[in-house]
mmCIF file of N, CA and C in Angstrom:
data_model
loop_
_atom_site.group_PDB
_atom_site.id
_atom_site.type_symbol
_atom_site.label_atom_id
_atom_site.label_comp_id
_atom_site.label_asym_id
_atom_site.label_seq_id
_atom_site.Cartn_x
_atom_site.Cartn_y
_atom_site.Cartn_z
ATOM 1 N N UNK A 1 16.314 11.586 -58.017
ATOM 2 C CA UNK A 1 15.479 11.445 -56.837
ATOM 3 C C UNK A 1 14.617 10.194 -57.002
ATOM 4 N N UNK A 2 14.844 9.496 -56.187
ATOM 5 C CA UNK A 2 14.182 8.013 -56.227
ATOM 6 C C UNK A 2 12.519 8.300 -55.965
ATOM 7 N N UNK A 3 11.436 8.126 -56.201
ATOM 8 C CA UNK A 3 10.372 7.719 -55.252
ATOM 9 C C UNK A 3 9.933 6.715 -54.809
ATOM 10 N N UNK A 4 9.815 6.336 -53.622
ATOM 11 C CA UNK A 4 9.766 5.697 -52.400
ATOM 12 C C UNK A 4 8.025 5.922 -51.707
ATOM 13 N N UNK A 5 7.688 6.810 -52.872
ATOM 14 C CA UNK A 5 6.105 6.676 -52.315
ATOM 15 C C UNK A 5 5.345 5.308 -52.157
ATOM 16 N N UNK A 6 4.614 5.224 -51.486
ATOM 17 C CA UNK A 6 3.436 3.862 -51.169
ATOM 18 C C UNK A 6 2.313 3.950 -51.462
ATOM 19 N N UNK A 7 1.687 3.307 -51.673
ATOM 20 C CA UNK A 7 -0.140 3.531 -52.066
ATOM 21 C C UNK A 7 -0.616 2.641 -51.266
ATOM 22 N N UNK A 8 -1.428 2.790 -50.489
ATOM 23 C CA UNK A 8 -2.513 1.828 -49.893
ATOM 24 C C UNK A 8 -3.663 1.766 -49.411
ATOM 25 N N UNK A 9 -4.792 0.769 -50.257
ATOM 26 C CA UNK A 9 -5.934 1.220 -50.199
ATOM 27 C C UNK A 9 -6.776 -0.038 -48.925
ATOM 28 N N UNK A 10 -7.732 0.808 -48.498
ATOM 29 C CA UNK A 10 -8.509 -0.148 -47.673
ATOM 30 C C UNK A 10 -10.166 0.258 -47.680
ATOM 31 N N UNK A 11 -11.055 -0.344 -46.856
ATOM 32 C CA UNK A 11 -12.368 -0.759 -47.223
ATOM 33 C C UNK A 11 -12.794 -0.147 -45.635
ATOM 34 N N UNK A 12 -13.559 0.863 -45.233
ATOM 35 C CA UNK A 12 -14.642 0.755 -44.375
ATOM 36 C C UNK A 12 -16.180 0.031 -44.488
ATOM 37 N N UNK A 13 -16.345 -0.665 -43.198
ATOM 38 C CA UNK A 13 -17.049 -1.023 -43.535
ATOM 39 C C UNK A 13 -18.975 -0.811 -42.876
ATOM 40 N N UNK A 14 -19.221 0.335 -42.959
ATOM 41 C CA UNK A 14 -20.140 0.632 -42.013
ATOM 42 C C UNK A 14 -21.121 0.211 -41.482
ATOM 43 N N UNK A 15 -21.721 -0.818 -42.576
ATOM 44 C CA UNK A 15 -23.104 -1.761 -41.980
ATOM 45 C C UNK A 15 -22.738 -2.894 -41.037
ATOM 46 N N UNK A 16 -21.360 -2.864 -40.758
ATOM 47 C CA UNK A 16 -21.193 -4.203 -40.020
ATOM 48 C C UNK A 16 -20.004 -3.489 -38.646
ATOM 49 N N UNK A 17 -19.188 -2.272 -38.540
ATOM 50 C CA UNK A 17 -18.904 -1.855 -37.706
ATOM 51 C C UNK A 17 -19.445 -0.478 -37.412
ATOM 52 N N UNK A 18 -19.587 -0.233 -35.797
ATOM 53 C CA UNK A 18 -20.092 1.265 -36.067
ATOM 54 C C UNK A 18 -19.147 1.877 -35.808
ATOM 55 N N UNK A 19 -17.788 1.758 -35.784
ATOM 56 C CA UNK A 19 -16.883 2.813 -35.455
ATOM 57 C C UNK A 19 -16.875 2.857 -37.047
ATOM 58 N N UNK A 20 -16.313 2.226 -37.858
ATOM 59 C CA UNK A 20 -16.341 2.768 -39.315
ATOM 60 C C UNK A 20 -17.458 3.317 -39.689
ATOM 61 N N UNK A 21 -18.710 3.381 -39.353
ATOM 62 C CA UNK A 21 -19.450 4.344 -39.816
ATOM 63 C C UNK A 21 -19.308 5.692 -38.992
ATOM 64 N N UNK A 22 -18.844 5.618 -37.891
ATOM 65 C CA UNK A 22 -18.490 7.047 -37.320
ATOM 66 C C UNK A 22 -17.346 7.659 -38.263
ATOM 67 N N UNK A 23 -16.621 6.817 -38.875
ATOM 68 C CA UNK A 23 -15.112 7.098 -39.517
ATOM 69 C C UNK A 23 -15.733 8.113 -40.822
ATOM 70 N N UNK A 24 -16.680 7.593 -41.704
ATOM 71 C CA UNK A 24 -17.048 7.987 -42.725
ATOM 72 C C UNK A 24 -17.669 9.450 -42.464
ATOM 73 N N UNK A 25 -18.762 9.763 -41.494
ATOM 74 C CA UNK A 25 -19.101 10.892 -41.020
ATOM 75 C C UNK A 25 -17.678 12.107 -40.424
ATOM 76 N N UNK A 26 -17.095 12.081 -39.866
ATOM 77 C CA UNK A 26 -15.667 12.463 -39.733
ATOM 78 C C UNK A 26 -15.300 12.369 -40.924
ATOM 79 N N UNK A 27 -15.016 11.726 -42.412
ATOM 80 C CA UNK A 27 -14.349 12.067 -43.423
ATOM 81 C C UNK A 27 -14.965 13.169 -44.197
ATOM 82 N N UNK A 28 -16.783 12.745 -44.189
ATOM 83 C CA UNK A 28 -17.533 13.794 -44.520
ATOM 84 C C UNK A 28 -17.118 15.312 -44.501
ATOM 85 N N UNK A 29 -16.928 15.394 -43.071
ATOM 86 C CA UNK A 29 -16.327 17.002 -42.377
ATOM 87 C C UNK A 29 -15.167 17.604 -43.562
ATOM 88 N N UNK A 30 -14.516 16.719 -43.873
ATOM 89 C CA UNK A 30 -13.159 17.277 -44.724
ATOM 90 C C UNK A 30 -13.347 17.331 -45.916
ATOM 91 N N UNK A 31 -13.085 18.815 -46.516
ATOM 92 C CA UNK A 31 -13.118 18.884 -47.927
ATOM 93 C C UNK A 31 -12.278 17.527 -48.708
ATOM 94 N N UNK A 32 -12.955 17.439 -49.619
ATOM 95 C CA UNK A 32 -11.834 16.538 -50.339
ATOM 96 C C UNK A 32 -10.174 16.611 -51.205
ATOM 97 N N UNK A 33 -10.150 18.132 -51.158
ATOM 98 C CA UNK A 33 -8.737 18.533 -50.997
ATOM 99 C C UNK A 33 -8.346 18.021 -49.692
ATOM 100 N N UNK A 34 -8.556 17.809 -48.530
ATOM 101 C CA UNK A 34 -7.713 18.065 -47.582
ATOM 102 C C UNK A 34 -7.416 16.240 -47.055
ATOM 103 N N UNK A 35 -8.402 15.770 -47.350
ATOM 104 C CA UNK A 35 -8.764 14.181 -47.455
ATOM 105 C C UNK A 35 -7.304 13.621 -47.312
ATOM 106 N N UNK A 36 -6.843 13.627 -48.217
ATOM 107 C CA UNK A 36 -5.495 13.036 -48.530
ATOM 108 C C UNK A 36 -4.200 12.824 -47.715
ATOM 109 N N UNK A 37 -4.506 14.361 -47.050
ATOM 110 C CA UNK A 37 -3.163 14.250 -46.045
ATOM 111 C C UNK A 37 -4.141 13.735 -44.660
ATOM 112 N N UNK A 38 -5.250 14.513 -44.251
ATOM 113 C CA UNK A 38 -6.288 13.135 -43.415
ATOM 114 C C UNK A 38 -5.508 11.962 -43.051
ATOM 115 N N UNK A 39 -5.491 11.247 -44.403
ATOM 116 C CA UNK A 39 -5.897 10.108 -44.604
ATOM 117 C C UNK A 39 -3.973 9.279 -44.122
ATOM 118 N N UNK A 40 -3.374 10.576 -44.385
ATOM 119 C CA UNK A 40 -1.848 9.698 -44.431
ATOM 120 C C UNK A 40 -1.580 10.482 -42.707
ATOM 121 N N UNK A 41 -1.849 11.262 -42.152
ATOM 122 C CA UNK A 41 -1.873 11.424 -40.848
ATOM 123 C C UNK A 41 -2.086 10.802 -39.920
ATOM 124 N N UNK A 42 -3.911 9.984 -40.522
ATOM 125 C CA UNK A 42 -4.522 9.172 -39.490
ATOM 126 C C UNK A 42 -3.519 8.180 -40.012
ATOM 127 N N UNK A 43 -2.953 7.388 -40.728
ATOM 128 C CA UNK A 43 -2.481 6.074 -40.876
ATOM 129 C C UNK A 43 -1.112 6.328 -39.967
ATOM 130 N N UNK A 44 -0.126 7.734 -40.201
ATOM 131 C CA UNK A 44 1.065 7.462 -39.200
ATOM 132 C C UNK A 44 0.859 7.555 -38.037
ATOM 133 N N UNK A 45 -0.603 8.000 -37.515
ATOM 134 C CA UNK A 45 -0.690 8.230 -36.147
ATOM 135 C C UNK A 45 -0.990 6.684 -35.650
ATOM 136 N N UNK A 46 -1.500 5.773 -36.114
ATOM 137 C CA UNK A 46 -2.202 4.601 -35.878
ATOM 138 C C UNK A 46 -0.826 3.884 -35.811
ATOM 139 N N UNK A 47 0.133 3.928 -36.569
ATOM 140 C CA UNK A 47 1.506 3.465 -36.810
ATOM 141 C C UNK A 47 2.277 3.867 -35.123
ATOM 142 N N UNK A 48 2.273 5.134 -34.903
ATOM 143 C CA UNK A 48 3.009 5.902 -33.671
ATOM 144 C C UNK A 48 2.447 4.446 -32.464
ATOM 145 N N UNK A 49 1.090 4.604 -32.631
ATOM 146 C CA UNK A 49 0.110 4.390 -31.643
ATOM 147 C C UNK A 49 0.661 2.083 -30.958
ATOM 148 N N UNK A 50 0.807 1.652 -32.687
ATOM 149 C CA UNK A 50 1.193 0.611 -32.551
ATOM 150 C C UNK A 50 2.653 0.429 -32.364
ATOM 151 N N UNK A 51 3.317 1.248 -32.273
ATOM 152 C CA UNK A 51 4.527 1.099 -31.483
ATOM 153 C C UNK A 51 4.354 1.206 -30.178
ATOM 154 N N UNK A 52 3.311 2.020 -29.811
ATOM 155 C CA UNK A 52 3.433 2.159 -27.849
ATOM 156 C C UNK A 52 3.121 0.514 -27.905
ATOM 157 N N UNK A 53 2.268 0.034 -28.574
ATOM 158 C CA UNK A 53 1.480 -1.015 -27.500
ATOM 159 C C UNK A 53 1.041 -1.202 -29.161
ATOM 160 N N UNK A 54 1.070 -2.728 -29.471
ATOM 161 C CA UNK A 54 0.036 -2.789 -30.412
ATOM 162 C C UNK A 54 -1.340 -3.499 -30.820
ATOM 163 N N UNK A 55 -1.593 -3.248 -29.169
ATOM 164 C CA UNK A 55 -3.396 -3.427 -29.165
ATOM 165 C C UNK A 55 -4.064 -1.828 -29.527
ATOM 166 N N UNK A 56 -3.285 -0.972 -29.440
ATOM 167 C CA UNK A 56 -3.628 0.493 -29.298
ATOM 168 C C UNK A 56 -4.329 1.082 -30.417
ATOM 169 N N UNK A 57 -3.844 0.478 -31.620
ATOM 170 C CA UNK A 57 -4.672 1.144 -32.560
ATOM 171 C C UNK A 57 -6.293 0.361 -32.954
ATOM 172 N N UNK A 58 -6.250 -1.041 -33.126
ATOM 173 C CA UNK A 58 -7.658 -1.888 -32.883
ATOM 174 C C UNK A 58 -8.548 -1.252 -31.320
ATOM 175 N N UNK A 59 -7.936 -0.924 -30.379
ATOM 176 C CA UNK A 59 -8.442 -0.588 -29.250
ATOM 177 C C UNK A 59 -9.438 0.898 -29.630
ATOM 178 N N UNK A 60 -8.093 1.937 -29.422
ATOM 179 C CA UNK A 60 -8.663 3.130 -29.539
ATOM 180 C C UNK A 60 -9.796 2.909 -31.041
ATOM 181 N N UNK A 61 -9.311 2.551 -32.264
ATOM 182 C CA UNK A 61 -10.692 2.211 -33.543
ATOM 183 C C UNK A 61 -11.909 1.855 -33.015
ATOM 184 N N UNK A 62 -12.017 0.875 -31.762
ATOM 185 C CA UNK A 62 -13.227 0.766 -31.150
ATOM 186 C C UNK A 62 -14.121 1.771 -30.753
ATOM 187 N N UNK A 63 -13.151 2.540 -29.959
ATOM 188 C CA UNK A 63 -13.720 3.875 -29.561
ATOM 189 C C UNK A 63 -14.469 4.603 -30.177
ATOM 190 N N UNK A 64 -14.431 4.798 -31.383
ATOM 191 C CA UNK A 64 -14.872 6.175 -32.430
ATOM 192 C C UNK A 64 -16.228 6.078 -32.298
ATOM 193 N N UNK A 65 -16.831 7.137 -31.514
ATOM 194 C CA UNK A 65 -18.272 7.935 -31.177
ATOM 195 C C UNK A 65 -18.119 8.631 -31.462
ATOM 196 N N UNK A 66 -19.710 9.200 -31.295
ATOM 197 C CA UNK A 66 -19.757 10.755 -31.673
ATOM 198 C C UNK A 66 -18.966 11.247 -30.221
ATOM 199 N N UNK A 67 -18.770 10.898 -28.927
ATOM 200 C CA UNK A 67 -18.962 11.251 -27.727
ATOM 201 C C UNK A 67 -17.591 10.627 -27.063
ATOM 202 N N UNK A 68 -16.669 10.455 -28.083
ATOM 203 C CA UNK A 68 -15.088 9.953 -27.414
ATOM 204 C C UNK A 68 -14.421 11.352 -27.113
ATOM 205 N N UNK A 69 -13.765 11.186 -25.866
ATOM 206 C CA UNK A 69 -13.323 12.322 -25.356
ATOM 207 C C UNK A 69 -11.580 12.064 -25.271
ATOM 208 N N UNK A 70 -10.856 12.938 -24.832
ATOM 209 C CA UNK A 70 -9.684 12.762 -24.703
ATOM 210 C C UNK A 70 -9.529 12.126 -23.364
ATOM 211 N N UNK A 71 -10.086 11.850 -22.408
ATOM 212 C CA UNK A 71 -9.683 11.508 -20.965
ATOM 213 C C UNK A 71 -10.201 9.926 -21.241
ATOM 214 N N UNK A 72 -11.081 9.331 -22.454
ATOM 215 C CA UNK A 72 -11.142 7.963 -22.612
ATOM 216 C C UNK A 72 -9.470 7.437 -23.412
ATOM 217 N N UNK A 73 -9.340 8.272 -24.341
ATOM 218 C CA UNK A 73 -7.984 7.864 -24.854
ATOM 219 C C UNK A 73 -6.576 7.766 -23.945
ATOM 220 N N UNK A 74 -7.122 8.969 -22.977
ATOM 221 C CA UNK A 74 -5.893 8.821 -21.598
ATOM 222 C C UNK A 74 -5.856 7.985 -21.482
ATOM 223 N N UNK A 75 -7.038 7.327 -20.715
ATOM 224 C CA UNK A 75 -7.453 6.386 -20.108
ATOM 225 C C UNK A 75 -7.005 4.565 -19.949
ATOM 226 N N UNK A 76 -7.523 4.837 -21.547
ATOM 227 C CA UNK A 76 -7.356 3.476 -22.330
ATOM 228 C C UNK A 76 -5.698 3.109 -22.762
ATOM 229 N N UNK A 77 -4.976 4.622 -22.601
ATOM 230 C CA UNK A 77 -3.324 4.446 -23.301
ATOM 231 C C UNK A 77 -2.969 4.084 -21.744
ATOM 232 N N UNK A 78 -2.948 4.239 -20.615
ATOM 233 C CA UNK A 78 -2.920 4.197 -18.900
ATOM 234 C C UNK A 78 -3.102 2.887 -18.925
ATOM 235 N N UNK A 79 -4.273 2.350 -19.026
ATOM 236 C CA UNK A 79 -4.109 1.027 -19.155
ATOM 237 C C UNK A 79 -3.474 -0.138 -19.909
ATOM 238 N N UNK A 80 -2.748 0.397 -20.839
ATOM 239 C CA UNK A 80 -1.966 -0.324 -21.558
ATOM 240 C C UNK A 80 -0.280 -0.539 -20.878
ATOM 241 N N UNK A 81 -0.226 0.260 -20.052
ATOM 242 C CA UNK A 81 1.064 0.619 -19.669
ATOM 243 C C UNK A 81 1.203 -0.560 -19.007
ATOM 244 N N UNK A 82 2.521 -0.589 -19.015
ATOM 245 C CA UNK A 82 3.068 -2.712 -18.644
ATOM 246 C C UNK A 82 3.090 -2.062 -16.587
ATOM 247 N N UNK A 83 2.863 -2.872 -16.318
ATOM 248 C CA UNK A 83 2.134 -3.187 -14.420
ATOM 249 C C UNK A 83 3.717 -2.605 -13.888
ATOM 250 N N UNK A 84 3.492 -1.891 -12.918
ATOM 251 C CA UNK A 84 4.560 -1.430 -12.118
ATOM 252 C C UNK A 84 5.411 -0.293 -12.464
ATOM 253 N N UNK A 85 4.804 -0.090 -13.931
ATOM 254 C CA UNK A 85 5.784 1.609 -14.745
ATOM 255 C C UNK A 85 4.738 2.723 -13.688
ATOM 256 N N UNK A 86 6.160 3.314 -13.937
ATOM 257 C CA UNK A 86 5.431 5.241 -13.219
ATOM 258 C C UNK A 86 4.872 5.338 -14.272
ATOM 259 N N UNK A 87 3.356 6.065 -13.490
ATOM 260 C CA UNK A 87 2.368 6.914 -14.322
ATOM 261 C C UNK A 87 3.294 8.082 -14.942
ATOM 262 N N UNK A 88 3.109 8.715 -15.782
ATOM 263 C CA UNK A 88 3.469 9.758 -16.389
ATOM 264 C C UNK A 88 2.108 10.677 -16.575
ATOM 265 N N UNK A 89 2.206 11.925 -16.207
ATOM 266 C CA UNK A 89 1.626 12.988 -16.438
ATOM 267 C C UNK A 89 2.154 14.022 -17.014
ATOM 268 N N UNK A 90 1.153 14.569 -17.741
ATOM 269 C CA UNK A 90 0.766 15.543 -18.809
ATOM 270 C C UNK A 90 0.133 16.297 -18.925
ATOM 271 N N UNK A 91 0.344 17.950 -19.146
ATOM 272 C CA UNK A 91 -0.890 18.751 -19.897
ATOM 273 C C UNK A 91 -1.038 18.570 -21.030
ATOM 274 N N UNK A 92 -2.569 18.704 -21.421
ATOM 275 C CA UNK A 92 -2.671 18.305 -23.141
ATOM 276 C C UNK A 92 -3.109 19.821 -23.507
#
C-alpha cells in the first residue's frame, strides 16, 4: 500500500485579517481531537468551492463573521454564476 498522504501547513493571520481571527475562534469550538479532520474538510471544501468559480474561496474567506448566514453564501455563489445561466434552485 503506497502512501500518497500530503501535509500542508499554513499561517493565520489575525492581527492583520479579521476573517482569520474569526477562523481561530471557530477552531477554538473544536476539541482538538476533532481539529484534524476540521481542518482537511475545510481545505476540500475550499478546493470543491474553487472549482465552481475560483474567486469563491478568497471571496466566501472574506465573509467569516460572527453573523454570516447561509443566504449571504447563496448569494455571493448566484453572483458568480457566468451572465445568462438559469438560476438553479434549492432546498438547503
Amino acid at each position: 500500500m503506497s502512501d500518497d498522504r500530503r501535509k500542508f501547513t499554513l499561517y493565520l493571520h489575525p492581527e492583520e485579517v479579521k476573517s482569520d481571527a474569526q477562523a481561530i475562534s471557530v477552531i477554538d469550538t473544536v476539541s482538538r481531537r476533532s481539529r484534524g479532520e476540521l481542518f482537511r474538510q475545510t481545505f476540500v471544501a475550499g478546493l470543491a468551492l474553487q472549482q465552481l468559480d475560483d474567486r469563491l474561496p478568497a471571496l466566501i474567506a472574506t465573509m467569516l463573521t460572527r453573523t454570516l448566514t447561509v443566504d449571504q453564501v447563496i448569494g455571493l455563489i448566484a453572483q458568480t454564476r457566468p451572465s445568462g445561466s438559469e438560476a438553479t434552485k434549492c432546498d438547503i
